[in-house]
mmCIF file of C-alpha atoms and ligand atoms in Angstrom:
data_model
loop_
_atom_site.group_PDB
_atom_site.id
_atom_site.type_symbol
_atom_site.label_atom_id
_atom_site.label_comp_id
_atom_site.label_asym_id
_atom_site.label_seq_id
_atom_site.Cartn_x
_atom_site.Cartn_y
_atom_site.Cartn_z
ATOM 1 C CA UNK A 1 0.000 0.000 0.000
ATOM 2 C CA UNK A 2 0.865 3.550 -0.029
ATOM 3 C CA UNK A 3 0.356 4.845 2.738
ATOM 4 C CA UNK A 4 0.718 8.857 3.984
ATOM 5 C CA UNK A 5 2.197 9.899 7.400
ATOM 6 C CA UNK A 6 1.748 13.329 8.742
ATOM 7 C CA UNK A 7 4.213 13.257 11.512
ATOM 8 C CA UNK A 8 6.357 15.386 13.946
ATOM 9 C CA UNK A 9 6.630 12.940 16.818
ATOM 10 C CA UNK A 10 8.813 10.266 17.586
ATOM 11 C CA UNK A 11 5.433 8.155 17.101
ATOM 12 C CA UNK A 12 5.457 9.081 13.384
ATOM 13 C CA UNK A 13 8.848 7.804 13.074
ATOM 14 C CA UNK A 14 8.537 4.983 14.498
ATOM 15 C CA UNK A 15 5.909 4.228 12.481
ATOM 16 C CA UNK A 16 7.944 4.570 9.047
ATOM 17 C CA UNK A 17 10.406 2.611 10.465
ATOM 18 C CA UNK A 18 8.316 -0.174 11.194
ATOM 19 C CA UNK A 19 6.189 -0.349 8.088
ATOM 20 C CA UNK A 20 9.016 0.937 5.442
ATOM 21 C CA UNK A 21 9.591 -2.901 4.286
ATOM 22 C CA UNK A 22 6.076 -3.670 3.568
ATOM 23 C CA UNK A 23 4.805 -0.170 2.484
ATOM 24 C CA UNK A 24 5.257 2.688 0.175
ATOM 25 C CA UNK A 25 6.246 5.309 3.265
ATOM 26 C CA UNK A 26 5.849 8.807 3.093
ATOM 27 C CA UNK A 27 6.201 10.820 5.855
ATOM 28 C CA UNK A 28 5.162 14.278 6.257
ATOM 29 C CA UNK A 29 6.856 17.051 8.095
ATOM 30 C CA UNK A 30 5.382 20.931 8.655
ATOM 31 C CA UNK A 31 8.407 22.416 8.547
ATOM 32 C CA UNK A 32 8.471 23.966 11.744
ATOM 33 C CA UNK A 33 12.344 23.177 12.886
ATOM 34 C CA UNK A 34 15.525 23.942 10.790
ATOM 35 C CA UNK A 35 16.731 20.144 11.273
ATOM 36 C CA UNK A 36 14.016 17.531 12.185
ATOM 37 C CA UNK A 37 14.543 14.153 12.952
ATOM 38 C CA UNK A 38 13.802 12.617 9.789
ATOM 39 C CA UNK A 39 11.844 9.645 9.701
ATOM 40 C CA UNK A 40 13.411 6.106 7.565
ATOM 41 C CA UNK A 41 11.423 6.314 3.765
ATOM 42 C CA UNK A 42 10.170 9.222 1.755
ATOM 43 C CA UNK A 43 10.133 12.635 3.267
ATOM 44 C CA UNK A 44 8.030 15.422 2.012
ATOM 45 C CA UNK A 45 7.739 18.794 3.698
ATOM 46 C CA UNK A 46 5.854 21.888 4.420
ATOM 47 C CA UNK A 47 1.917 22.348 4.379
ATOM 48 C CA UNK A 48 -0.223 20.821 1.470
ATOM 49 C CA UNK A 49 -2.376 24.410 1.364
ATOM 50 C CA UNK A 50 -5.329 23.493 3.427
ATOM 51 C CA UNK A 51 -7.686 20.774 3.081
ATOM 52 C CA UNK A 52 -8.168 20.772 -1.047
ATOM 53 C CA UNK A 53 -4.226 20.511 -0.850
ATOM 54 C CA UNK A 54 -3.971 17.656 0.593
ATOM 55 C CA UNK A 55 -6.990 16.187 -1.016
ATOM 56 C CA UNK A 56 -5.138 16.618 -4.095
ATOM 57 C CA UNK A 57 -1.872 15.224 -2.851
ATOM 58 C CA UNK A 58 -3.469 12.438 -1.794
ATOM 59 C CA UNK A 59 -5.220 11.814 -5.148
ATOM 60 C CA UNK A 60 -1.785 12.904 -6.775
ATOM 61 C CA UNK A 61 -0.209 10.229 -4.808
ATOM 62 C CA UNK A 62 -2.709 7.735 -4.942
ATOM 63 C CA UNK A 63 -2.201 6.997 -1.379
ATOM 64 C CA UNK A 64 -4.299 4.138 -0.039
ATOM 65 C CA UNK A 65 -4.082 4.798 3.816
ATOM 66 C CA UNK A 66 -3.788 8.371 5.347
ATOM 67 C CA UNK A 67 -2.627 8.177 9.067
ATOM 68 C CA UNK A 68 -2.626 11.306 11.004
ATOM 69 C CA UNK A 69 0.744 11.171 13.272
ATOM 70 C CA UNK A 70 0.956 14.371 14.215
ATOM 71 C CA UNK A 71 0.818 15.949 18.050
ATOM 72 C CA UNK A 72 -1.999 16.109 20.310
ATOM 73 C CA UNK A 73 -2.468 19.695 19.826
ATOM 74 C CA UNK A 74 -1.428 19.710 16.050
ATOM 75 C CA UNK A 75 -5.000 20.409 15.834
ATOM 76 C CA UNK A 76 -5.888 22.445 12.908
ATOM 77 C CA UNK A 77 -3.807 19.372 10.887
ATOM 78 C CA UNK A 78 -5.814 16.819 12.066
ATOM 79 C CA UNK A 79 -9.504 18.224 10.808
ATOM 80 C CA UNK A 80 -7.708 18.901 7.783
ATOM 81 C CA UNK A 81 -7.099 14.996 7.906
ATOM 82 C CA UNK A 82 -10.287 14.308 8.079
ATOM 83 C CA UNK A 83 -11.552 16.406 5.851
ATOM 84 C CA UNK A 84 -9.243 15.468 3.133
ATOM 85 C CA UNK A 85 -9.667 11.946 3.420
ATOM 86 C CA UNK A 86 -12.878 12.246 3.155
ATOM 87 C CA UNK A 87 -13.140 14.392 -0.069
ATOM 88 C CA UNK A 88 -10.473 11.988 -1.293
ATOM 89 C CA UNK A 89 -11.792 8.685 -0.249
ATOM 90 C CA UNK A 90 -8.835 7.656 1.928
ATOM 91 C CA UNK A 91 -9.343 5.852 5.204
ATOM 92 C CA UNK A 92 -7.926 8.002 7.629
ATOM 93 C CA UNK A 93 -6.078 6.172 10.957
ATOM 94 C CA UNK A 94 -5.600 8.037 13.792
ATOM 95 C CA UNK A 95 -2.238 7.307 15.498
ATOM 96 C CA UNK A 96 -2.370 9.545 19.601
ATOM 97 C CA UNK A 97 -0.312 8.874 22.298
ATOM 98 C CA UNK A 98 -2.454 8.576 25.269
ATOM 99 C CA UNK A 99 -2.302 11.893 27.741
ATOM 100 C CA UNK A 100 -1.351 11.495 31.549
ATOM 101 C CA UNK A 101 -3.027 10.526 34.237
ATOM 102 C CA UNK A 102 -2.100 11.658 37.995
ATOM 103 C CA UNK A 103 -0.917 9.642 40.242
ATOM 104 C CA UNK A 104 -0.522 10.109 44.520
ATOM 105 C CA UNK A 105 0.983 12.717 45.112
ATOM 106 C CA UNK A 106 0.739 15.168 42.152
ATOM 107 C CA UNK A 107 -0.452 18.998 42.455
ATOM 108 C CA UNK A 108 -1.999 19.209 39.008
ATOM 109 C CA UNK A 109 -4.719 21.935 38.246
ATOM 110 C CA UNK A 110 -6.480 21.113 34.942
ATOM 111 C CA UNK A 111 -7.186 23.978 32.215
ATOM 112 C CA UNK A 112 -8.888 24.319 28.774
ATOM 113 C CA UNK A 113 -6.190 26.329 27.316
ATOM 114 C CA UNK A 114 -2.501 28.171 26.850
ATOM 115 C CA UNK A 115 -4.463 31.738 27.353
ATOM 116 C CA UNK A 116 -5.778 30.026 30.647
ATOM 117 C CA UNK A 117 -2.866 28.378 31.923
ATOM 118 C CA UNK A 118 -1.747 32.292 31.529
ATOM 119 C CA UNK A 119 -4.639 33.724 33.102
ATOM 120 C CA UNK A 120 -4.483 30.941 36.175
ATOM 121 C CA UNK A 121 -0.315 32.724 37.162
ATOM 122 C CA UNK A 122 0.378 35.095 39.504
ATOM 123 C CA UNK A 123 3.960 36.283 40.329
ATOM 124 C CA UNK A 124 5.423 32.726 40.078
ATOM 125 C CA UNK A 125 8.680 31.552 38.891
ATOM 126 C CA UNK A 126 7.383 29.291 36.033
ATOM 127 C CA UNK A 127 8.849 26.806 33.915
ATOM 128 C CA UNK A 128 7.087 26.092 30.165
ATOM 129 C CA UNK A 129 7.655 23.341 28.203
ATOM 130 C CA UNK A 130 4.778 24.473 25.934
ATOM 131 C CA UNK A 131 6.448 25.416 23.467
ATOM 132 C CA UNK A 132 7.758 28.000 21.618
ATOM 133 C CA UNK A 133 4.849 29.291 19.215
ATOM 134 C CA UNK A 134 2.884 29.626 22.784
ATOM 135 C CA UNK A 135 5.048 32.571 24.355
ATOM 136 C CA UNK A 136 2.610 35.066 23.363
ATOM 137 C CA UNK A 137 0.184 34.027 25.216
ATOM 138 C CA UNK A 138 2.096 34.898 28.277
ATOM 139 C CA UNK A 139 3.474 37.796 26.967
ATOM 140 C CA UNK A 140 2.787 40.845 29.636
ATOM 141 C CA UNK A 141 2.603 38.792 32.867
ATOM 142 C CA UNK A 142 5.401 41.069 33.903
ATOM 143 C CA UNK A 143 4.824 39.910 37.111
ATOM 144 C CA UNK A 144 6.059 36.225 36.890
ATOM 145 C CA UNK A 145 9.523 34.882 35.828
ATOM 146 C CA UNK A 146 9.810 32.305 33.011
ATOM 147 C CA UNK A 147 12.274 29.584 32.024
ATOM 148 C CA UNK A 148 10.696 28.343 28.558
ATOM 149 C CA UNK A 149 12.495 25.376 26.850
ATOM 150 C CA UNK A 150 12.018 24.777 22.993
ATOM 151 C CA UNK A 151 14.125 23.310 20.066
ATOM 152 C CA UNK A 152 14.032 26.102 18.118
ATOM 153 C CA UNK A 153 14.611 29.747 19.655
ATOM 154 C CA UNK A 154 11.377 31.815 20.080
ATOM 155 C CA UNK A 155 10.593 34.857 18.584
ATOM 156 C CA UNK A 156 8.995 38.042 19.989
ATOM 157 C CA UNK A 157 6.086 38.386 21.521
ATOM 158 C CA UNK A 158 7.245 36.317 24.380
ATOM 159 C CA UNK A 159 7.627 37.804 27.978
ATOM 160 C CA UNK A 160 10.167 40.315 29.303
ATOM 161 C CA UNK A 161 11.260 38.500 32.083
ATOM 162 C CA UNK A 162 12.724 35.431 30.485
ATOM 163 C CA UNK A 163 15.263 33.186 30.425
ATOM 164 C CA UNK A 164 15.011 30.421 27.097
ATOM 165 C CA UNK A 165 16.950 26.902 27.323
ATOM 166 C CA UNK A 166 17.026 25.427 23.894
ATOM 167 C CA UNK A 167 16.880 21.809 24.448
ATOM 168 C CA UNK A 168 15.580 18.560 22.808
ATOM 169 C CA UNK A 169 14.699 15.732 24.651
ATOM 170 C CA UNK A 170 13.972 13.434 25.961
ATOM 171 C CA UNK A 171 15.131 14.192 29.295
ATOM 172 C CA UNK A 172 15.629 12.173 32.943
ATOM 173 C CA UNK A 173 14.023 12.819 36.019
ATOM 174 C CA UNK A 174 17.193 14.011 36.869
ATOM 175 C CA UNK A 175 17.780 16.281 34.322
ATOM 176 C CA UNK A 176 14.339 17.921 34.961
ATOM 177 C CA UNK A 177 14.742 17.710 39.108
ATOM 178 C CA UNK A 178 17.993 19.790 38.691
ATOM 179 C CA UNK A 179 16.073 22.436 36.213
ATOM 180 C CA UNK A 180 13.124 23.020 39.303
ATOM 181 C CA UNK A 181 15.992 23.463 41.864
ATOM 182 C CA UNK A 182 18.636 25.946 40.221
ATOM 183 C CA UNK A 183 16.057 28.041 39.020
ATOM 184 C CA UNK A 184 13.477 27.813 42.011
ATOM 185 C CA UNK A 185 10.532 26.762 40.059
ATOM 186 C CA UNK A 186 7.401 27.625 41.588
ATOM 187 C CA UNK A 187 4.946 25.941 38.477
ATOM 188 C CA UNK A 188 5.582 23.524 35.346
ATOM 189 C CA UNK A 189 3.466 24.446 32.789
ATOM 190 C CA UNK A 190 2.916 21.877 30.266
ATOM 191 C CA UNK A 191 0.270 20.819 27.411
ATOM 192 C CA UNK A 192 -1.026 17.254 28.141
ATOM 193 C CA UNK A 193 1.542 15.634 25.058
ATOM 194 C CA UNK A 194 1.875 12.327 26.729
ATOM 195 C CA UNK A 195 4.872 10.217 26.251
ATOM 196 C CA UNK A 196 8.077 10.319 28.377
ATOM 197 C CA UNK A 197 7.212 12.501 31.411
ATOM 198 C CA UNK A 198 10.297 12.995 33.789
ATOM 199 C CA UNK A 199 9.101 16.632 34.341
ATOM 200 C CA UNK A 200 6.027 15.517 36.060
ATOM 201 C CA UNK A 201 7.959 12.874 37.767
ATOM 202 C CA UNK A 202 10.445 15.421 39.189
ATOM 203 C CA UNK A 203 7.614 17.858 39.821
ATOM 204 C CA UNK A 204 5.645 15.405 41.693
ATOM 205 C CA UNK A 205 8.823 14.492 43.498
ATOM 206 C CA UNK A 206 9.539 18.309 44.540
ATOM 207 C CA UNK A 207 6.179 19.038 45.647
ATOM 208 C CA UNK A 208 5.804 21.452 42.197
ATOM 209 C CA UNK A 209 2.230 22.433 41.665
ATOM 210 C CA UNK A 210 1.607 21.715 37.101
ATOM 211 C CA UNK A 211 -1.030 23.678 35.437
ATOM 212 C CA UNK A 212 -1.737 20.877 32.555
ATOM 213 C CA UNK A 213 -3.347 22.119 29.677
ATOM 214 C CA UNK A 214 -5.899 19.807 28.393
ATOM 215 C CA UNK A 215 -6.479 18.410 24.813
ATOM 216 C CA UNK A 216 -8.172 19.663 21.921
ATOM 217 C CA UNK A 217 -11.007 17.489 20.849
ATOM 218 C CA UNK A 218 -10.230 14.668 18.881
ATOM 219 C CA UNK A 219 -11.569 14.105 15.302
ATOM 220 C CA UNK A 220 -13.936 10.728 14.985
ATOM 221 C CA UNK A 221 -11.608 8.112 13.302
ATOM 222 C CA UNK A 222 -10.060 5.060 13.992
ATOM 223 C CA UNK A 223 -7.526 5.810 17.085
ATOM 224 C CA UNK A 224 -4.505 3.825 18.017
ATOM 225 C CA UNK A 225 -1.763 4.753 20.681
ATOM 226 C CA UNK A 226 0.954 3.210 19.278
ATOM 227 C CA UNK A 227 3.149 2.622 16.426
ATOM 228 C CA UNK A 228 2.992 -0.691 16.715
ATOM 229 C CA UNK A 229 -0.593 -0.486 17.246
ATOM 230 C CA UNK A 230 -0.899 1.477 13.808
ATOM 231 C CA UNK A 231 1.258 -0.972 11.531
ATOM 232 C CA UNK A 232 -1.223 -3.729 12.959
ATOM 233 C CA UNK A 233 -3.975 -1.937 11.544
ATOM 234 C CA UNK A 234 -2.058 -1.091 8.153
ATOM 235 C CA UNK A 235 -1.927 -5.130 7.947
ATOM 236 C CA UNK A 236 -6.151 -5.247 7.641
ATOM 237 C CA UNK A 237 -7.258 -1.474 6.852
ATOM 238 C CA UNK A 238 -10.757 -1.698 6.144
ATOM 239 C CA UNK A 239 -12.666 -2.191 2.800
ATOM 240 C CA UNK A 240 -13.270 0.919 1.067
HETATM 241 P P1 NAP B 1 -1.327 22.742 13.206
HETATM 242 O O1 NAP B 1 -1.523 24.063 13.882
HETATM 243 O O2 NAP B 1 -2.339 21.701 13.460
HETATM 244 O O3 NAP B 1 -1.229 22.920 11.626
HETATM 245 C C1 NAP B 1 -1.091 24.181 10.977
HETATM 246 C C2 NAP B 1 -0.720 23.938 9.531
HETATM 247 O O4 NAP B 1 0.613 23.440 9.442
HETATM 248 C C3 NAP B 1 -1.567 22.887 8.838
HETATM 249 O O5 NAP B 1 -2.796 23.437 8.401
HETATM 250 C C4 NAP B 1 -0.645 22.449 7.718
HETATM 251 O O6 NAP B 1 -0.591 23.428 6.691
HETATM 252 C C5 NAP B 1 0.717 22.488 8.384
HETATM 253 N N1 NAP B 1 1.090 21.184 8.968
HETATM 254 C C6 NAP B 1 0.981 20.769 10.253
HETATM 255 N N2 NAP B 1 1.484 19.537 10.399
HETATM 256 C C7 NAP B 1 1.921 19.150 9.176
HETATM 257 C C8 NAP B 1 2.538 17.988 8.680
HETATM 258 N N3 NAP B 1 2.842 16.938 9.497
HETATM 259 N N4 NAP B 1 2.829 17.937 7.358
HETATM 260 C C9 NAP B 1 2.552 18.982 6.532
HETATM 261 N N5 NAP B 1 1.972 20.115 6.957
HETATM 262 C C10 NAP B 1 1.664 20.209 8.260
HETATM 263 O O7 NAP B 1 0.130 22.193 13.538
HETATM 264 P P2 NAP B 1 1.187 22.648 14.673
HETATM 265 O O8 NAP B 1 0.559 22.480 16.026
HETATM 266 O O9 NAP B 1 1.772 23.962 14.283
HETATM 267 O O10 NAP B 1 2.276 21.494 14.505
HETATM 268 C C11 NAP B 1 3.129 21.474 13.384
HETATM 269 C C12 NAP B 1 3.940 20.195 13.398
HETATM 270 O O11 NAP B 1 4.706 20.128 14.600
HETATM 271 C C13 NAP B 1 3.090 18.936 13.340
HETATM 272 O O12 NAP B 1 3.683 18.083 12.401
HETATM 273 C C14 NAP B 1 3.144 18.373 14.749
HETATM 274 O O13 NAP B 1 3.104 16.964 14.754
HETATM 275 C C15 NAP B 1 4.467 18.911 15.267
HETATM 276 N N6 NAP B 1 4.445 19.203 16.707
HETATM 277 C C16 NAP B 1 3.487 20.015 17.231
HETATM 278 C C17 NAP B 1 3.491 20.286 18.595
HETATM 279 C C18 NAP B 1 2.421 21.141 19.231
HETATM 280 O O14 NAP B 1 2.472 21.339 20.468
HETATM 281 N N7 NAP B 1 1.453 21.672 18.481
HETATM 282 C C19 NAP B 1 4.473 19.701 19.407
HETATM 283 C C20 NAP B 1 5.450 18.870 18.836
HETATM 284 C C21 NAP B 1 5.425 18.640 17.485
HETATM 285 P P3 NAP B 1 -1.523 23.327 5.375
HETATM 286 O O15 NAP B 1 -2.892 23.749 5.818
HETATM 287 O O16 NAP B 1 -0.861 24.274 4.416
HETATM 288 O O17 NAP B 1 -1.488 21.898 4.910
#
């Protein structure tokens, strides 16, 4: 089969690298960082130009399977998934990392959104791993002090009081225990990615309070949470 991966996560690349001998593999990256992991098989990037784009490229392509890869909050890509497959007749898979889940001993306050994760601070010393396209929103909290950690270095608006650690992980609890300490963390703010969480761990550990920002809605499609998962269901897609 051919089969179409929009990706940016390590679950995207795992799932090239697992299905590359028994399917045409192309992977698809936005185009956000200046050198992305690249997954094993054909790599395309950059944005198809909205849903008829990618309707076309999947036409163009004749790809048989279209499995959306991409991050939990990569929202605006996923409707386009479904929309596209569905003006192109291409079953659409859903590959999502399940979120978190608390366990004893965690401090974690639950909210909708970035802009309410902002709202929510007061004069804390606060560490984001939200990344870096979500400075803005706290942008003007003059009042606070931020550590943010991204791959690629932010750009302006972003708050003045700010220190940036350009990083890629994954990380250990012990990496992430030493961050709270030298710089006297008061709150971790982080979306609800799922996958490796050390941060939580160490915050947990530290007695750090996390404001976690919650999903977007997910579209209705067939939904896996792993790779492995995924190429299981590339083995007996259904019948168009
Ligand atoms: P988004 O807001 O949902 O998408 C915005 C636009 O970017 C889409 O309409 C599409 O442009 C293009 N795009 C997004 N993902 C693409 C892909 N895999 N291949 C080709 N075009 C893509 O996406 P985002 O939140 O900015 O995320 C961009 C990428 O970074 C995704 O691949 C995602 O997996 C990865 N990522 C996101 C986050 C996050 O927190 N959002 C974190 C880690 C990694 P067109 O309309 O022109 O097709």
């Amino acid at each position: 089969m051919r089969v179409l991966i929009l990706g940016g996560t390590t679950e995207a690349r795992e799932l090239a690298r697992l299905i590359a001998g028994e399917h045409r593999v192309i992977s698809s990256l936005a185009g956000r960082t200046g050198t992305p992991r690249l997954p094993d098989g054909e790599v395309r990037v950059g944005g198809f130009g909205g849903v008829d784009g990618l309707a076309a490229f999947l036409a163009g392509e004749r790809i048989d399977v279209l499995v959306d890869a991409t991050h939990p909050f990569a929202a605006t890509m996923s409707e386009h998934a479904v929309a596209a497959g569905g003006a192109a007749a291409v079953p659409l898979l859903i590959l999502r990392r399940p979120g978190w889940t608390a366990s004893p001993g965690d401090d974690w306050h639950r909210v909708a959104s970035v802009a309410e994760a902002a709202a929510t601070l007061n004069r804390e010393r606060v560490f984001l791993t939200t990344g870096r396209q979500t400075l803005r929103a706290f942008a003007g909290l003059d009042d606070c002090w931020f550590l943010a950690r991204s791959v690629e270095p932010p750009e302006p608006p972003m708050p003045r009081r700010l220190e940036v650690l350009l990083a890629r992980g994954p990380f250990t609890v012990e990496d992430e225990r030493r961050l709270l300490a030298e710089h006297r963390i008061d709150v971790l703010v982080t979306k609800d990615s799922g996958g490796s969480d050390a941060k939580l761990v160490a915050a947990r550990e530290m007695a750090v309070p996390v404001l976690m920002i919650d999903r977007p809605g997910r579209p209705a499609a067939p939904t896996v949470p792993t790779a492995a998962a995924a190429a299981a269901w590339l083995r007996r897609p259904p019948r168009p």
